[in-house]
Amino acid sequence: PGSNGINVSGNWNNNGGVFSAGTGTVTLTGTGSQTLTSGASSFYNLTQNGSGGTYTLQDALSATNNLTITNGTLDTKSGFNYGITIGSLWSNGDTFTPRSGTVTFNGSGSQLIQSGGTGTGKQFNNIVHSGSGSLGLSGVPTGLQVNGAFTNSNGTFNATNQPVTVTGLVTVSGGAYSATAVQQTFNSGFTISGTGTFTGAANSLVDINGVLTVSAGTFTAPGSTGTFTVSSNFDHSGGTFTHNSG
């Protein structure tokens, strides 16, 4: 549709055709129980804006630019846990039901997560940052809650002075994780491998409740005005660990 928009008040069913998104926005306005079948065709901008409505994925979802939940619930479907891939902005103003699914950020530019806060409806299960660009946090309420694993394989993740809590394992196998002065809590350990780097600022607050593994890459701990705790083993078999005067 070029840059034109499309509004859909019911289901979106692409059962084998090709949808050419152009640079337009598809807005889903259903207020009941709707389904979303993308048929392997990506959206450019996808907005959900149906008060009280639920759109349940029937296959994997991709938005090469922005995905915005203004009103309603986006559900990855119980028992299927379909993945979502985002090229630019994730903005959640209502409810996201991640189940056991993975949201992948693969953009080459500057990407942002506006989570809408933490707790039910705002949290993620797994996050993967595989894009060559940056991924940061933005918006009020603040914070990022990941109930599964967090993986950075490329580009830079910047906590952007917001609290981050990850229940599963954090793996930085490429690119960088840049911590800031606000609390970063990793409840199942932290692994640096490959070409990955972790950099704590002088006043970062980093709490690793599990094993810290550095097999390659670089881990730079917070400085003397920050805090850095590891509740289990420190396994340093390769790469570089810098204490940063902490």
Tab-separated table of C-alpha atoms in Angstrom:
chain	number	residue	atom	x	y	z
A	1	PRO	CA	0.000	0.000	0.000
A	2	GLY	CA	2.968	2.393	-0.241
A	3	SER	CA	2.696	4.800	2.688
A	4	ASN	CA	-1.075	4.426	2.978
A	5	GLY	CA	-2.656	3.015	6.124
A	6	ILE	CA	-5.055	0.108	6.537
A	7	ASN	CA	-7.544	-0.271	9.405
A	8	VAL	CA	-8.879	-3.744	10.209
A	9	SER	CA	-11.625	-4.263	12.772
A	10	GLY	CA	-11.711	-8.066	12.526
A	11	ASN	CA	-9.201	-10.854	11.906
A	12	TRP	CA	-6.118	-10.484	9.726
A	13	ASN	CA	-5.822	-13.709	7.721
A	14	ASN	CA	-3.054	-14.126	5.159
A	15	ASN	CA	-3.208	-17.814	4.307
A	16	GLY	CA	-0.634	-17.974	1.532
A	17	GLY	CA	-0.663	-14.722	-0.400
A	18	VAL	CA	1.936	-11.956	-0.365
A	19	PHE	CA	1.311	-8.707	1.499
A	20	SER	CA	3.542	-5.839	0.382
A	21	ALA	CA	3.650	-3.495	3.353
A	22	GLY	CA	5.474	-0.579	1.757
A	23	THR	CA	5.998	2.057	4.442
A	24	GLY	CA	2.409	2.110	5.642
A	25	THR	CA	0.752	1.290	8.953
A	26	VAL	CA	-1.726	-1.502	9.563
A	27	THR	CA	-3.969	-0.697	12.520
A	28	LEU	CA	-5.906	-3.509	14.188
A	29	THR	CA	-8.994	-2.108	15.897
A	30	GLY	CA	-10.936	-5.222	16.891
A	31	THR	CA	-12.474	-5.142	20.367
A	32	GLY	CA	-13.271	-8.859	20.620
A	33	SER	CA	-11.264	-12.081	20.245
A	34	GLN	CA	-9.424	-11.751	16.949
A	35	THR	CA	-6.679	-13.725	15.186
A	36	LEU	CA	-3.598	-12.520	13.346
A	37	THR	CA	-2.127	-14.708	10.591
A	38	SER	CA	0.706	-12.971	8.750
A	39	GLY	CA	1.447	-15.763	6.268
A	40	ALA	CA	5.200	-15.038	6.422
A	41	SER	CA	4.641	-11.493	5.096
A	42	SER	CA	6.135	-8.723	7.181
A	43	PHE	CA	4.385	-5.553	8.238
A	44	TYR	CA	6.147	-2.197	8.231
A	45	ASN	CA	4.320	-0.488	11.091
A	46	LEU	CA	1.772	-2.538	13.025
A	47	THR	CA	-0.477	-0.888	15.604
A	48	GLN	CA	-3.056	-2.549	17.827
A	49	ASN	CA	-5.707	-0.096	18.997
A	50	GLY	CA	-8.864	-1.933	19.979
A	51	SER	CA	-9.928	-1.305	23.559
A	52	GLY	CA	-10.538	-4.605	25.360
A	53	GLY	CA	-9.739	-6.659	22.273
A	54	THR	CA	-7.252	-9.501	21.933
A	55	TYR	CA	-5.301	-10.403	18.814
A	56	THR	CA	-3.829	-13.916	19.053
A	57	LEU	CA	-0.976	-14.851	16.736
A	58	GLN	CA	-1.427	-17.844	14.445
A	59	ASP	CA	2.158	-17.757	13.159
A	60	ALA	CA	5.373	-15.798	13.633
A	61	LEU	CA	5.035	-12.028	13.369
A	62	SER	CA	7.467	-9.544	11.838
A	63	ALA	CA	7.332	-5.740	11.737
A	64	THR	CA	10.308	-4.254	9.913
A	65	ASN	CA	9.747	-0.895	11.603
A	66	ASN	CA	7.458	-0.313	14.624
A	67	LEU	CA	5.095	-2.459	16.663
A	68	THR	CA	2.758	-0.467	18.904
A	69	ILE	CA	0.181	-1.779	21.370
A	70	THR	CA	-1.994	1.225	22.158
A	71	ASN	CA	-5.120	-0.562	23.393
A	72	GLY	CA	-5.867	-4.261	23.767
A	73	THR	CA	-3.863	-7.461	24.225
A	74	LEU	CA	-1.357	-9.068	21.864
A	75	ASP	CA	-1.078	-12.810	22.630
A	76	THR	CA	1.584	-15.176	21.248
A	77	LYS	CA	-0.863	-18.111	21.600
A	78	SER	CA	-0.856	-20.729	24.317
A	79	GLY	CA	1.060	-23.871	23.367
A	80	PHE	CA	2.609	-22.263	20.283
A	81	ASN	CA	4.511	-19.253	21.665
A	82	TYR	CA	5.002	-17.631	18.279
A	83	GLY	CA	8.032	-15.386	17.877
A	84	ILE	CA	7.974	-11.688	17.070
A	85	THR	CA	10.687	-9.795	15.169
A	86	ILE	CA	10.970	-6.000	15.325
A	87	GLY	CA	13.116	-3.718	13.152
A	88	SER	CA	12.787	-0.497	15.127
A	89	LEU	CA	10.414	0.443	17.997
A	90	TRP	CA	8.520	-1.719	20.484
A	91	SER	CA	5.893	0.318	22.334
A	92	ASN	CA	3.463	-1.292	24.786
A	93	GLY	CA	0.726	0.924	26.172
A	94	ASP	CA	-1.602	-1.899	27.229
A	95	THR	CA	-0.992	-5.679	27.411
A	96	PHE	CA	1.462	-8.137	25.881
A	97	THR	CA	1.114	-11.853	26.676
A	98	PRO	CA	4.529	-13.363	25.834
A	99	ARG	CA	3.932	-16.920	27.101
A	100	SER	CA	7.167	-18.814	26.283
A	101	GLY	CA	7.900	-16.880	23.113
A	102	THR	CA	10.866	-14.803	21.955
A	103	VAL	CA	10.954	-11.200	20.764
A	104	THR	CA	13.905	-10.515	18.452
A	105	PHE	CA	15.245	-7.042	17.701
A	106	ASN	CA	17.184	-7.211	14.425
A	107	GLY	CA	17.402	-3.608	13.242
A	108	SER	CA	20.538	-1.988	11.862
A	109	GLY	CA	19.688	1.452	13.266
A	110	SER	CA	18.666	2.796	16.651
A	111	GLN	CA	15.970	0.613	18.238
A	112	LEU	CA	13.956	1.351	21.363
A	113	ILE	CA	11.861	-0.612	23.834
A	114	GLN	CA	9.056	1.334	25.486
A	115	SER	CA	7.920	-1.453	27.779
A	116	GLY	CA	5.282	0.521	29.642
A	117	GLY	CA	6.784	-0.651	32.937
A	118	THR	CA	7.106	-4.081	34.522
A	119	GLY	CA	4.743	-6.744	35.808
A	120	THR	CA	1.832	-8.537	34.154
A	121	GLY	CA	1.199	-7.365	30.622
A	122	LYS	CA	4.512	-5.543	30.299
A	123	GLN	CA	7.144	-8.235	30.693
A	124	PHE	CA	8.866	-10.303	28.015
A	125	ASN	CA	9.757	-13.988	28.065
A	126	ASN	CA	12.929	-14.178	25.932
A	127	ILE	CA	14.640	-11.237	24.231
A	128	VAL	CA	17.257	-11.582	21.489
A	129	HIS	CA	19.138	-8.568	20.150
A	130	SER	CA	20.725	-9.657	16.875
A	131	GLY	CA	20.724	-6.398	14.929
A	132	SER	CA	23.897	-4.488	14.149
A	133	GLY	CA	22.462	-1.255	15.562
A	134	SER	CA	21.698	-0.203	19.117
A	135	LEU	CA	18.844	-1.220	21.404
A	136	GLY	CA	17.863	1.049	24.284
A	137	LEU	CA	15.071	1.632	26.778
A	138	SER	CA	12.751	4.615	26.690
A	139	GLY	CA	9.525	5.930	28.138
A	140	VAL	CA	7.727	6.257	31.455
A	141	PRO	CA	6.934	4.054	33.384
A	142	THR	CA	10.418	2.666	33.154
A	143	GLY	CA	12.117	-0.670	33.427
A	144	LEU	CA	12.586	-3.923	31.561
A	145	GLN	CA	11.471	-7.298	32.926
A	146	VAL	CA	12.528	-10.464	31.095
A	147	ASN	CA	11.145	-13.670	32.586
A	148	GLY	CA	13.246	-15.936	30.371
A	149	ALA	CA	16.650	-15.431	28.767
A	150	PHE	CA	18.282	-12.304	27.358
A	151	THR	CA	20.759	-12.730	24.489
A	152	ASN	CA	22.847	-10.032	22.796
A	153	SER	CA	24.626	-11.450	19.757
A	154	ASN	CA	25.291	-8.226	17.844
A	155	GLY	CA	25.074	-4.469	18.242
A	156	THR	CA	24.860	-2.638	21.564
A	157	PHE	CA	22.221	-2.928	24.274
A	158	ASN	CA	22.122	0.170	26.463
A	159	ALA	CA	20.159	0.026	29.714
A	160	THR	CA	19.656	3.800	29.376
A	161	ASN	CA	19.433	4.536	33.111
A	162	GLN	CA	16.544	2.145	33.616
A	163	PRO	CA	16.304	-0.941	35.845
A	164	VAL	CA	16.633	-4.319	34.139
A	165	THR	CA	15.648	-7.669	35.689
A	166	VAL	CA	16.309	-10.942	33.840
A	167	THR	CA	15.083	-14.193	35.398
A	168	GLY	CA	16.875	-16.488	32.944
A	169	LEU	CA	20.465	-16.568	31.716
A	170	VAL	CA	22.005	-13.454	30.162
A	171	THR	CA	24.380	-14.218	27.285
A	172	VAL	CA	26.466	-11.619	25.472
A	173	SER	CA	28.098	-13.536	22.617
A	174	GLY	CA	28.679	-10.534	20.371
A	175	GLY	CA	28.250	-6.796	20.503
A	176	ALA	CA	27.966	-5.108	23.881
A	177	TYR	CA	25.850	-4.682	26.999
A	178	SER	CA	26.265	-1.217	28.491
A	179	ALA	CA	25.068	-0.960	32.093
A	180	THR	CA	24.180	2.305	33.797
A	181	ALA	CA	23.719	3.597	37.354
A	182	VAL	CA	20.317	1.964	37.847
A	183	GLN	CA	19.960	-1.613	39.186
A	184	GLN	CA	20.734	-4.466	36.795
A	185	THR	CA	19.621	-7.822	38.261
A	186	PHE	CA	20.450	-11.131	36.578
A	187	ASN	CA	18.850	-14.023	38.438
A	188	SER	CA	20.278	-17.051	36.584
A	189	GLY	CA	23.815	-16.013	35.820
A	190	PHE	CA	25.673	-14.055	33.157
A	191	THR	CA	27.849	-15.390	30.323
A	192	ILE	CA	30.346	-13.504	28.161
A	193	SER	CA	31.530	-15.445	25.116
A	194	GLY	CA	32.704	-14.886	21.555
A	195	THR	CA	33.340	-11.191	20.929
A	196	GLY	CA	30.835	-10.007	23.525
A	197	THR	CA	31.550	-7.230	26.004
A	198	PHE	CA	29.900	-6.026	29.198
A	199	THR	CA	30.751	-2.568	30.498
A	200	GLY	CA	29.716	-1.340	33.913
A	201	ALA	CA	29.858	2.387	34.539
A	202	ALA	CA	31.666	3.735	37.596
A	203	ASN	CA	28.396	3.823	39.567
A	204	SER	CA	26.566	0.842	38.064
A	205	LEU	CA	24.561	-1.463	40.348
A	206	VAL	CA	24.991	-5.031	39.094
A	207	ASP	CA	23.689	-8.113	40.902
A	208	ILE	CA	24.408	-11.556	39.372
A	209	ASN	CA	22.462	-14.235	41.212
A	210	GLY	CA	24.224	-17.201	39.680
A	211	VAL	CA	27.468	-18.030	37.871
A	212	LEU	CA	29.502	-15.368	36.080
A	213	THR	CA	31.165	-17.060	33.088
A	214	VAL	CA	33.794	-15.303	30.977
A	215	SER	CA	35.085	-17.655	28.285
A	216	ALA	CA	36.014	-14.970	25.733
A	217	GLY	CA	35.296	-11.315	25.147
A	218	THR	CA	35.534	-8.668	27.889
A	219	PHE	CA	33.734	-8.064	31.185
A	220	THR	CA	34.383	-4.705	32.849
A	221	ALA	CA	32.944	-4.526	36.356
A	222	PRO	CA	31.382	-1.402	37.858
A	223	GLY	CA	33.736	1.110	39.451
A	224	SER	CA	34.377	2.031	43.055
A	225	THR	CA	31.157	4.027	43.478
A	226	GLY	CA	28.980	1.205	42.163
A	227	THR	CA	28.117	-2.242	43.488
A	228	PHE	CA	28.900	-5.632	41.967
A	229	THR	CA	27.832	-8.939	43.514
A	230	VAL	CA	28.058	-12.531	42.264
A	231	SER	CA	26.198	-15.103	44.358
A	232	SER	CA	27.836	-18.208	42.867
A	233	ASN	CA	31.024	-19.165	41.029
A	234	PHE	CA	33.199	-16.959	38.835
A	235	ASP	CA	34.322	-19.094	35.896
A	236	HIS	CA	37.030	-17.226	33.977
A	237	SER	CA	38.445	-19.536	31.291
A	238	GLY	CA	39.268	-16.958	28.622
A	239	GLY	CA	38.805	-13.382	27.559
A	240	THR	CA	39.381	-10.381	29.816
A	241	PHE	CA	37.978	-9.471	33.212
A	242	THR	CA	38.626	-5.908	34.404
A	243	HIS	CA	37.833	-5.092	38.014
A	244	ASN	CA	37.598	-1.329	37.232
A	245	SER	CA	38.824	-0.433	40.750
A	246	GLY	CA	35.585	-1.859	42.177
